[in-house]
Short mmCIF file of C-alpha atoms and ligand atoms in Angstrom, two decimals:
data_model
loop_
_atom_site.label_atom_id
_atom_site.label_comp_id
_atom_site.label_asym_id
_atom_site.label_seq_id
_atom_site.Cartn_x
_atom_site.Cartn_y
_atom_site.Cartn_z
CA UNK A 1 -6.14 2.63 -27.76
CA UNK A 2 -9.16 1.46 -25.51
CA UNK A 3 -8.74 1.66 -21.76
CA UNK A 4 -7.84 -1.10 -19.49
CA UNK A 5 -10.08 0.36 -16.78
CA UNK A 6 -13.35 -1.39 -16.47
CA UNK A 7 -15.87 1.48 -15.24
CA UNK A 8 -17.73 -1.72 -13.58
CA UNK A 9 -14.86 -3.18 -11.83
CA UNK A 10 -15.29 -0.79 -8.51
CA UNK A 11 -18.60 -3.35 -8.22
CA UNK A 12 -16.27 -6.58 -7.99
CA UNK A 13 -15.23 -6.88 -4.14
CA UNK A 14 -17.39 -3.90 -3.11
CA UNK A 15 -17.48 -3.86 0.67
CA UNK A 16 -21.46 -3.47 0.04
CA UNK A 17 -22.32 -6.38 -2.28
CA UNK A 18 -20.26 -8.99 0.09
CA UNK A 19 -22.59 -7.37 3.01
CA UNK A 20 -25.74 -7.81 0.65
CA UNK A 21 -24.57 -11.55 -0.28
CA UNK A 22 -23.72 -12.35 2.78
CA UNK A 23 -27.26 -11.04 4.45
CA UNK A 24 -28.81 -13.12 1.32
CA UNK A 25 -27.14 -16.27 2.09
CA UNK A 26 -28.19 -16.63 5.49
CA UNK A 27 -31.65 -15.00 5.56
CA UNK A 28 -30.83 -12.08 7.18
CA UNK A 29 -31.44 -8.87 4.82
CA UNK A 30 -34.25 -6.44 6.05
CA UNK A 31 -34.53 -4.58 3.25
CA UNK A 32 -36.45 -5.23 -0.15
CA UNK A 33 -39.41 -7.77 1.55
CA UNK A 34 -42.38 -8.05 -0.10
CA UNK A 35 -45.53 -6.88 1.36
CA UNK A 36 -48.71 -8.49 -0.22
CA UNK A 37 -51.23 -6.43 0.89
CA UNK A 38 -52.15 -2.58 1.56
CA UNK A 39 -49.83 -0.97 4.50
CA UNK A 40 -52.37 -1.19 7.15
CA UNK A 41 -51.55 -1.86 10.82
CA UNK A 42 -51.29 -5.61 10.33
CA UNK A 43 -49.72 -6.72 6.81
CA UNK A 44 -49.54 -9.66 4.92
CA UNK A 45 -45.50 -10.47 4.26
CA UNK A 46 -44.18 -12.73 2.72
CA UNK A 47 -46.87 -15.59 3.97
CA UNK A 48 -47.44 -14.45 7.56
CA UNK A 49 -49.49 -11.64 9.19
CA UNK A 50 -47.14 -9.17 10.65
CA UNK A 51 -47.65 -6.18 12.65
CA UNK A 52 -46.74 -3.48 10.33
CA UNK A 53 -44.30 -0.80 12.57
CA UNK A 54 -42.00 -0.09 9.51
CA UNK A 55 -44.71 2.24 7.58
CA UNK A 56 -44.78 5.81 7.01
CA UNK A 57 -48.34 6.15 6.42
CA UNK A 58 -48.66 7.98 9.25
CA UNK A 59 -52.46 8.37 9.22
CA UNK A 60 -53.59 5.39 7.72
CA UNK A 61 -54.56 7.14 4.74
CA UNK A 62 -53.27 4.67 2.40
CA UNK A 63 -56.24 2.54 2.65
CA UNK A 64 -59.13 4.97 3.25
CA UNK A 65 -61.97 4.85 0.93
CA UNK A 66 -62.00 8.26 0.06
CA UNK A 67 -58.20 8.62 -0.78
CA UNK A 68 -58.66 5.40 -2.40
CA UNK A 69 -62.15 7.38 -4.60
CA UNK A 70 -59.78 9.54 -5.55
CA UNK A 71 -57.15 7.79 -6.87
CA UNK A 72 -59.80 5.81 -9.30
CA UNK A 73 -61.57 8.99 -10.06
CA UNK A 74 -58.66 10.37 -11.17
CA UNK A 75 -57.85 7.28 -13.27
CA UNK A 76 -60.74 6.77 -14.72
CA UNK A 77 -60.64 11.26 -15.88
CA UNK A 78 -57.10 10.97 -17.13
CA UNK A 79 -56.31 7.61 -17.50
CA UNK A 80 -52.79 5.60 -16.01
CA UNK A 81 -50.06 8.47 -16.88
CA UNK A 82 -49.39 11.69 -18.32
CA UNK A 83 -45.89 10.83 -20.58
CA UNK A 84 -44.75 13.81 -20.30
CA UNK A 85 -43.50 16.86 -18.57
CA UNK A 86 -45.72 19.27 -16.88
CA UNK A 87 -44.25 21.79 -18.99
CA UNK A 88 -44.97 20.32 -21.78
CA UNK A 89 -48.04 18.41 -21.57
CA UNK A 90 -48.22 16.68 -18.07
CA UNK A 91 -50.42 19.52 -16.13
CA UNK A 92 -53.75 18.82 -14.99
CA UNK A 93 -56.30 20.55 -13.31
CA UNK A 94 -55.53 18.66 -10.15
CA UNK A 95 -52.10 19.83 -10.02
CA UNK A 96 -53.16 22.98 -9.84
CA UNK A 97 -55.99 22.52 -7.12
CA UNK A 98 -53.32 20.44 -4.95
CA UNK A 99 -50.77 23.31 -5.16
CA UNK A 100 -53.41 25.99 -4.31
CA UNK A 101 -54.59 23.68 -1.62
CA UNK A 102 -51.08 22.89 -0.36
CA UNK A 103 -50.10 26.92 -0.25
CA UNK A 104 -53.29 27.42 1.78
CA UNK A 105 -52.78 24.86 4.25
CA UNK A 106 -48.69 26.03 4.51
CA UNK A 107 -50.18 29.57 4.50
CA UNK A 108 -47.53 30.48 1.67
CA UNK A 109 -47.94 32.47 -1.00
CA UNK A 110 -47.63 29.80 -3.71
CA UNK A 111 -46.35 26.00 -3.81
CA UNK A 112 -45.08 23.27 -6.97
CA UNK A 113 -45.45 19.75 -6.72
CA UNK A 114 -42.91 17.60 -8.00
CA UNK A 115 -42.94 13.79 -8.81
CA UNK A 116 -41.38 12.89 -5.45
CA UNK A 117 -39.94 14.03 -2.35
CA UNK A 118 -36.31 13.72 -3.44
CA UNK A 119 -36.94 15.78 -6.88
CA UNK A 120 -38.54 18.70 -4.84
CA UNK A 121 -35.81 18.73 -2.77
CA UNK A 122 -33.18 18.38 -5.71
CA UNK A 123 -34.98 20.35 -7.72
CA UNK A 124 -35.09 23.20 -5.19
CA UNK A 125 -31.73 23.49 -3.87
CA UNK A 126 -30.01 22.60 -7.06
CA UNK A 127 -31.60 25.68 -8.59
CA UNK A 128 -31.92 28.31 -5.94
CA UNK A 129 -27.90 27.63 -5.23
CA UNK A 130 -24.91 28.58 -7.33
CA UNK A 131 -21.34 27.73 -7.14
CA UNK A 132 -20.89 31.35 -5.41
CA UNK A 133 -23.62 30.21 -2.74
CA UNK A 134 -23.11 28.62 0.45
CA UNK A 135 -25.13 26.32 1.59
CA UNK A 136 -25.41 24.49 5.50
CA UNK A 137 -27.11 21.25 6.09
CA UNK A 138 -27.47 19.97 9.35
CA UNK A 139 -25.30 16.49 9.35
CA UNK A 140 -28.54 14.11 9.76
CA UNK A 141 -30.33 15.82 7.13
CA UNK A 142 -31.82 13.76 4.40
CA UNK A 143 -30.28 12.26 1.36
CA UNK A 144 -32.19 14.31 -0.98
CA UNK A 145 -31.12 17.29 0.98
CA UNK A 146 -27.27 16.61 0.20
CA UNK A 147 -28.25 15.23 -3.53
CA UNK A 148 -29.57 19.42 -3.84
CA UNK A 149 -26.59 20.43 -2.59
CA UNK A 150 -23.87 18.41 -4.22
CA UNK A 151 -26.03 19.38 -7.43
CA UNK A 152 -26.00 22.52 -6.80
CA UNK A 153 -21.75 23.35 -6.71
CA UNK A 154 -22.71 25.76 -3.85
CA UNK A 155 -20.07 25.67 -0.91
CA UNK A 156 -21.22 22.85 0.97
CA UNK A 157 -21.25 23.56 5.28
CA UNK A 158 -22.33 20.63 7.54
CA UNK A 159 -22.36 21.14 11.23
CA UNK A 160 -23.08 18.12 13.98
CA UNK A 161 -26.64 17.39 14.67
CA UNK A 162 -29.00 20.01 15.90
CA UNK A 163 -25.80 21.20 17.61
CA UNK A 164 -26.85 25.21 17.39
CA UNK A 165 -23.30 26.35 18.72
CA UNK A 166 -22.05 24.69 15.64
CA UNK A 167 -24.99 26.06 13.63
CA UNK A 168 -23.77 30.00 14.76
CA UNK A 169 -19.62 29.06 14.20
CA UNK A 170 -20.74 27.73 10.64
CA UNK A 171 -22.33 30.14 10.11
CA UNK A 172 -19.94 33.09 11.36
CA UNK A 173 -17.71 30.95 8.65
CA UNK A 174 -20.07 31.23 5.55
CA UNK A 175 -20.52 34.87 5.70
CA UNK A 176 -16.66 35.35 4.77
CA UNK A 177 -17.45 33.04 1.43
CA UNK A 178 -19.42 35.94 0.05
CA UNK A 179 -22.03 34.39 -1.71
CA UNK A 180 -25.75 33.68 -0.29
CA UNK A 181 -26.52 31.38 2.49
CA UNK A 182 -29.26 28.91 2.72
CA UNK A 183 -29.54 26.71 5.73
CA UNK A 184 -31.98 23.59 5.29
CA UNK A 185 -32.54 21.21 8.23
CA UNK A 186 -35.00 18.83 8.16
CA UNK A 187 -38.30 19.35 10.70
CA UNK A 188 -38.45 15.79 11.87
CA UNK A 189 -35.59 13.79 11.71
CA UNK A 190 -36.17 10.48 9.39
CA UNK A 191 -34.15 7.92 11.50
CA UNK A 192 -33.83 9.14 15.03
CA UNK A 193 -37.47 11.32 14.46
CA UNK A 194 -36.08 14.20 16.18
CA UNK A 195 -37.21 17.71 15.67
CA UNK A 196 -34.89 20.09 14.84
CA UNK A 197 -34.73 23.36 17.37
CA UNK A 198 -36.72 25.76 14.60
CA UNK A 199 -36.91 28.79 16.96
CA UNK A 200 -33.16 29.12 17.59
CA UNK A 201 -31.74 28.17 14.44
CA UNK A 202 -34.59 30.65 12.80
CA UNK A 203 -32.97 33.44 15.05
CA UNK A 204 -29.47 32.26 13.74
CA UNK A 205 -30.60 32.93 10.07
CA UNK A 206 -32.04 36.06 10.58
CA UNK A 207 -28.87 37.56 12.73
CA UNK A 208 -26.53 36.37 9.52
CA UNK A 209 -28.60 37.26 6.89
CA UNK A 210 -29.26 33.49 5.87
CA UNK A 211 -32.47 32.16 4.40
CA UNK A 212 -33.84 28.72 6.15
CA UNK A 213 -35.28 26.25 4.48
CA UNK A 214 -37.00 23.46 6.34
CA UNK A 215 -38.06 19.46 4.61
CA UNK A 216 -41.47 18.83 6.33
CA UNK A 217 -41.42 15.73 4.80
CA UNK A 218 -42.37 13.65 8.53
CA UNK A 219 -43.79 16.51 10.23
CA UNK A 220 -46.49 17.69 7.48
CA UNK A 221 -49.32 15.52 8.09
CA UNK A 222 -49.03 15.07 11.94
CA UNK A 223 -47.54 18.58 14.31
CA UNK A 224 -49.05 21.29 14.23
CA UNK A 225 -52.85 22.06 14.58
CA UNK A 226 -53.45 22.41 11.07
CA UNK A 227 -50.88 19.30 10.55
CA UNK A 228 -48.27 21.74 8.95
CA UNK A 229 -45.74 20.39 10.30
CA UNK A 230 -42.49 20.90 12.28
CA UNK A 231 -42.92 25.07 11.96
CA UNK A 232 -46.19 25.18 12.63
CA UNK A 233 -45.66 23.47 15.91
CA UNK A 234 -43.31 25.80 17.13
CA UNK A 235 -44.50 28.72 16.00
CA UNK A 236 -42.39 30.16 12.95
CA UNK A 237 -43.56 29.14 9.71
CA UNK A 238 -42.91 33.06 8.90
CA UNK A 239 -39.80 32.87 9.89
CA UNK A 240 -39.22 29.78 7.13
CA UNK A 241 -38.59 30.91 4.02
CA UNK A 242 -39.35 27.91 2.45
CA UNK A 243 -41.24 24.03 3.83
CA UNK A 244 -41.13 21.09 1.73
CA UNK A 245 -43.19 17.94 2.14
CA UNK A 246 -43.76 14.85 0.80
CA UNK A 247 -46.87 12.83 -0.67
CA UNK A 248 -45.12 9.30 0.10
CA UNK A 249 -46.07 9.19 3.92
CA UNK A 250 -49.13 11.30 5.80
CA UNK A 251 -50.80 12.32 2.25
CA UNK A 252 -50.85 8.76 1.80
CA UNK A 253 -49.45 8.53 -2.20
CA UNK A 254 -46.19 9.71 -3.72
CA UNK A 255 -44.48 13.04 -4.82
CA UNK A 256 -43.45 16.23 -3.23
CA UNK A 257 -43.89 20.02 -2.84
CA UNK A 258 -42.05 22.96 -1.97
CA UNK A 259 -44.27 26.50 -0.52
CA UNK A 260 -42.56 29.82 -0.58
CA UNK A 261 -43.24 32.88 -1.86
CA UNK A 262 -44.72 33.47 -5.35
CA UNK A 263 -41.90 35.00 -6.16
CA UNK A 264 -39.27 31.64 -5.99
CA UNK A 265 -42.18 28.93 -6.59
CA UNK A 266 -42.55 30.69 -9.87
CA UNK A 267 -39.31 30.78 -10.36
CA UNK A 268 -38.61 27.00 -10.03
CA UNK A 269 -41.60 26.33 -12.08
CA UNK A 270 -39.69 28.12 -15.14
CA UNK A 271 -36.02 27.15 -13.90
CA UNK A 272 -35.94 23.67 -11.59
CA UNK A 273 -34.79 21.01 -14.09
CA UNK A 274 -36.11 18.09 -11.44
CA UNK A 275 -39.44 19.78 -12.31
CA UNK A 276 -38.87 20.35 -16.43
CA UNK A 277 -37.43 17.37 -17.26
CA UNK A 278 -39.49 14.59 -15.96
CA UNK A 279 -42.74 13.20 -15.94
CA UNK A 280 -45.51 14.92 -13.95
CA UNK A 281 -46.88 12.48 -11.05
CA UNK A 282 -49.56 10.09 -12.32
CA UNK A 283 -53.02 11.39 -12.04
CA UNK A 284 -53.71 8.37 -9.45
CA UNK A 285 -51.22 9.82 -7.31
CA UNK A 286 -52.70 13.15 -7.62
CA UNK A 287 -55.95 12.60 -6.62
CA UNK A 288 -55.07 10.23 -3.85
CA UNK A 289 -52.75 13.69 -2.49
CA UNK A 290 -55.73 16.00 -2.84
CA UNK A 291 -58.23 13.48 -1.28
CA UNK A 292 -55.61 13.15 1.47
CA UNK A 293 -54.94 16.45 2.04
CA UNK A 294 -58.52 17.68 2.20
CA UNK A 295 -59.47 15.17 4.87
CA UNK A 296 -56.15 16.61 6.98
CA UNK A 297 -57.59 20.09 6.06
CA UNK A 298 -61.15 18.71 7.84
CA UNK A 299 -62.17 18.90 11.22
CA UNK A 300 -60.54 14.64 11.25
CA UNK A 301 -57.70 16.00 11.02
CA UNK A 302 -56.61 17.28 14.47
CA UNK A 303 -58.32 13.77 15.67
CA UNK A 304 -56.04 11.71 13.22
CA UNK A 305 -53.13 14.15 14.38
CA UNK A 306 -53.78 13.20 17.89
CA UNK A 307 -53.97 9.97 17.71
CA UNK A 308 -50.89 8.61 15.48
CA UNK A 309 -48.81 11.37 18.31
CA UNK A 310 -50.55 9.06 21.15
CA UNK A 311 -50.16 5.77 19.55
CA UNK A 312 -45.66 7.68 19.63
CA UNK A 313 -45.68 7.96 23.24
CA UNK A 314 -47.86 4.65 23.84
CA UNK A 315 -44.60 2.65 22.02
CA UNK A 316 -42.11 5.18 23.10
CA UNK A 317 -43.42 4.51 26.86
CA UNK A 318 -43.71 1.17 26.39
CA UNK A 319 -40.36 0.31 24.40
CA UNK A 320 -38.56 2.42 27.44
CA UNK A 321 -40.40 0.34 30.05
CA UNK A 322 -39.19 -3.13 28.76
CA UNK A 323 -35.50 -1.80 28.94
CA UNK A 324 -34.64 -0.68 25.24
CA UNK A 325 -32.64 2.26 24.58
CA UNK A 326 -35.14 4.93 23.31
CA UNK A 327 -34.84 8.57 22.07
CA UNK A 328 -36.18 10.47 24.81
CA UNK A 329 -39.52 12.70 24.32
CA UNK A 330 -38.52 15.95 22.70
CA UNK A 331 -38.54 19.15 24.34
CA UNK A 332 -40.85 22.18 22.63
CA UNK A 333 -40.40 25.63 23.04
CA UNK A 334 -43.89 25.62 25.68
CA UNK A 335 -41.89 23.93 27.89
CA UNK A 336 -43.75 20.40 26.52
CA UNK A 337 -42.52 17.63 24.87
CA UNK A 338 -42.89 15.62 21.71
CA UNK A 339 -42.61 12.00 20.34
CA UNK A 340 -43.10 12.23 16.89
CA UNK A 341 -44.42 9.12 14.69
CA UNK A 342 -40.97 7.66 14.43
CA UNK A 343 -39.99 5.92 17.63
CA UNK A 344 -36.39 4.37 17.61
CA UNK A 345 -34.84 2.05 19.65
CA UNK A 346 -31.02 2.18 19.45
CA UNK A 347 -28.47 -1.10 19.50
CA UNK A 348 -25.28 0.25 18.68
CA UNK A 349 -23.82 -3.18 16.64
CA UNK A 350 -24.79 -3.37 12.77
CA UNK A 351 -24.56 -7.11 12.95
CA UNK A 352 -26.71 -7.13 16.40
CA UNK A 353 -29.50 -5.03 14.93
CA UNK A 354 -30.14 -7.36 11.96
CA UNK A 355 -30.02 -10.06 14.14
CA UNK A 356 -33.06 -8.13 16.20
CA UNK A 357 -34.31 -7.26 12.99
CA UNK A 358 -35.10 -11.09 12.10
CA UNK A 359 -35.95 -12.04 15.42
CA UNK A 360 -38.48 -10.13 15.65
CA UNK A 361 -39.92 -10.25 11.71
CA UNK A 362 -39.80 -14.14 12.48
CA UNK A 363 -42.22 -13.20 16.18
CA UNK A 364 -44.49 -11.61 13.36
CA UNK A 365 -43.02 -7.88 14.16
CA UNK A 366 -42.19 -5.91 11.19
CA UNK A 367 -39.95 -2.74 11.65
CA UNK A 368 -37.24 -1.29 9.59
CA UNK A 369 -33.36 -1.56 10.04
CA UNK A 370 -31.21 1.75 10.03
CA UNK A 371 -27.35 1.71 9.21
CA UNK A 372 -24.43 3.81 8.45
CA UNK A 373 -24.60 5.85 6.16
CA UNK A 374 -28.82 6.62 7.27
CA UNK A 375 -27.09 7.16 10.92
CA UNK A 376 -23.78 7.46 12.42
CA UNK A 377 -21.45 4.52 12.27
CA UNK A 378 -21.57 2.77 15.44
CA UNK A 379 -26.01 4.12 15.42
CA UNK A 380 -27.62 1.16 14.37
CA UNK A 381 -31.07 1.67 14.76
CA UNK A 382 -34.21 -0.22 14.55
CA UNK A 383 -37.03 2.25 13.26
CA UNK A 384 -40.23 1.70 14.19
CA UNK A 385 -43.15 4.27 13.51
CA UNK A 386 -46.88 4.16 14.18
CA UNK A 387 -50.04 4.85 12.36
CA UNK A 388 -52.80 6.95 13.57
CA UNK A 389 -55.07 3.43 12.59
CA UNK A 390 -52.90 1.56 15.00
CA UNK A 391 -54.67 -0.03 18.00
CA UNK A 392 -53.77 -0.54 21.66
CA UNK A 393 -54.15 -4.11 21.10
CA UNK A 394 -51.88 -4.53 18.31
CA UNK A 395 -49.28 -2.30 19.84
CA UNK A 396 -49.44 -4.04 23.16
CA UNK A 397 -48.85 -7.88 21.26
CA UNK A 398 -45.99 -5.76 19.41
CA UNK A 399 -44.84 -4.65 22.71
CA UNK A 400 -45.11 -8.66 24.21
CA UNK A 401 -43.38 -9.55 21.09
CA UNK A 402 -40.11 -7.17 21.66
CA UNK A 403 -40.21 -8.47 25.01
CA UNK A 404 -39.69 -11.81 24.42
CA UNK A 405 -37.33 -11.54 21.78
CA UNK A 406 -35.67 -8.98 23.79
CA UNK A 407 -34.93 -12.03 26.66
CA UNK A 408 -34.25 -14.64 23.93
CA UNK A 409 -31.44 -12.23 22.20
CA UNK A 410 -29.71 -11.37 25.58
CA UNK A 411 -29.62 -14.82 26.77
CA UNK A 412 -27.27 -15.35 23.53
CA UNK A 413 -25.90 -12.68 22.71
CA UNK A 414 -25.57 -10.22 25.84
CA UNK A 415 -27.14 -7.25 27.01
CA UNK A 416 -28.54 -4.04 24.60
CA UNK A 417 -27.62 -1.22 25.14
CA UNK A 418 -30.14 0.98 27.35
CA UNK A 419 -30.54 -2.42 28.94
CA UNK A 420 -31.88 -2.22 32.82
CA UNK A 421 -30.58 -5.58 34.19
C1 LIG B 1 -36.79 13.68 5.07
C2 LIG B 1 -37.16 13.20 3.66
N1 LIG B 1 -37.01 13.85 2.82
C3 LIG B 1 -37.20 14.00 1.85
C4 LIG B 1 -37.89 12.41 0.97
C5 LIG B 1 -38.23 12.17 -0.07
O1 LIG B 1 -39.22 12.16 -0.32
P1 LIG B 1 -39.80 10.90 -1.41
O2 LIG B 1 -40.13 9.57 -0.87
O3 LIG B 1 -41.30 11.67 -1.81
O4 LIG B 1 -39.10 11.34 -2.14
C6 LIG B 1 -37.44 11.49 2.30
C7 LIG B 1 -38.45 10.03 1.81
O5 LIG B 1 -37.85 9.11 2.70
C8 LIG B 1 -37.58 12.27 3.79
O6 LIG B 1 -37.50 11.28 4.50
#
């Protein structure tokens, strides 16, 4: 007898589908907006010029002539695609050069390149962990980390975002689980832009015999003297067992990597299904990432890191002065503070965040909107982010527009969080 249940039935009347329909009808959908130019500080979007404060092109390298030439050279030499996996027919000398240079940059024995950062997390966690292990993840970790943990069928023990007391208690419990333990955290959290307290996390891992993996998607190419990420900035590179990164942000391309010991990385090469059973990154993507990495590792790198971080501080302060609720600069082990290129404005209510987004968009500023589950319920954010290539005049203009939109919004809807009345 055929089943009475249609697997598609759950789509009809799904809460998200209804929200999407309502937002589309009112032209309030902040997602899938059409970009009509490169991701520069000012972009063409849907027929108008808008200040881009919603890109992860932190170093502004996606339009750099050297990076574009890297992509073009690879395209000319190898064609448009590899039509197969790294295992069978998709490994180029470019992949191997990139892996060697990534390992040198990270200061590790080895590195492996995946087709995306998402696959790097899924392919690493899903391979190294098994059902007899325990994985401990920060509740703010990226979705790809959670996907890798779920795939592995290891016992997943999440802990409250950046709460070291909770991590410690979770580690205590995990030692009774009887298997190996891996702690995995984002170095820079992708929505709030705050950093993990890595020295204390590493110390707890060492105390309980756990391994530590850090996702440096937003830290690599920005933080630390070499731009090697949060672990470098906090002086704990040698205390992190695995460091993951992506090419889709500072490295101006598409792809991902994991760096660690030769033993572990080589194991991933032969066992990781997200590496073995998918097509290799296309030549142009690999050529662009390699060219971007070479700029990052040149004398120019530190200038770019300083510029993007300076812009982040400037925007963070400017938004604070206007009266928005921003994430405070984060304390570092040496007593200084850091503002990462992710500079969120806390709004709280989902619809208020969407209305504000629309008014900013109409005023010529594009930002991202983060709603639950990307943030905790009631924690809606306007996620703004800066590039090294934003100049002060552009940021000032964006701030003026933020101020005007805020005033008009509050006249109509009442005060926003953090607002000084
Ligand atoms: C923290 C974090 N990890 C992993 C990823 C996945 O990277 P990719 O875009 O290369 O798939 C992202 C991208 O959004 C991210 O923010």
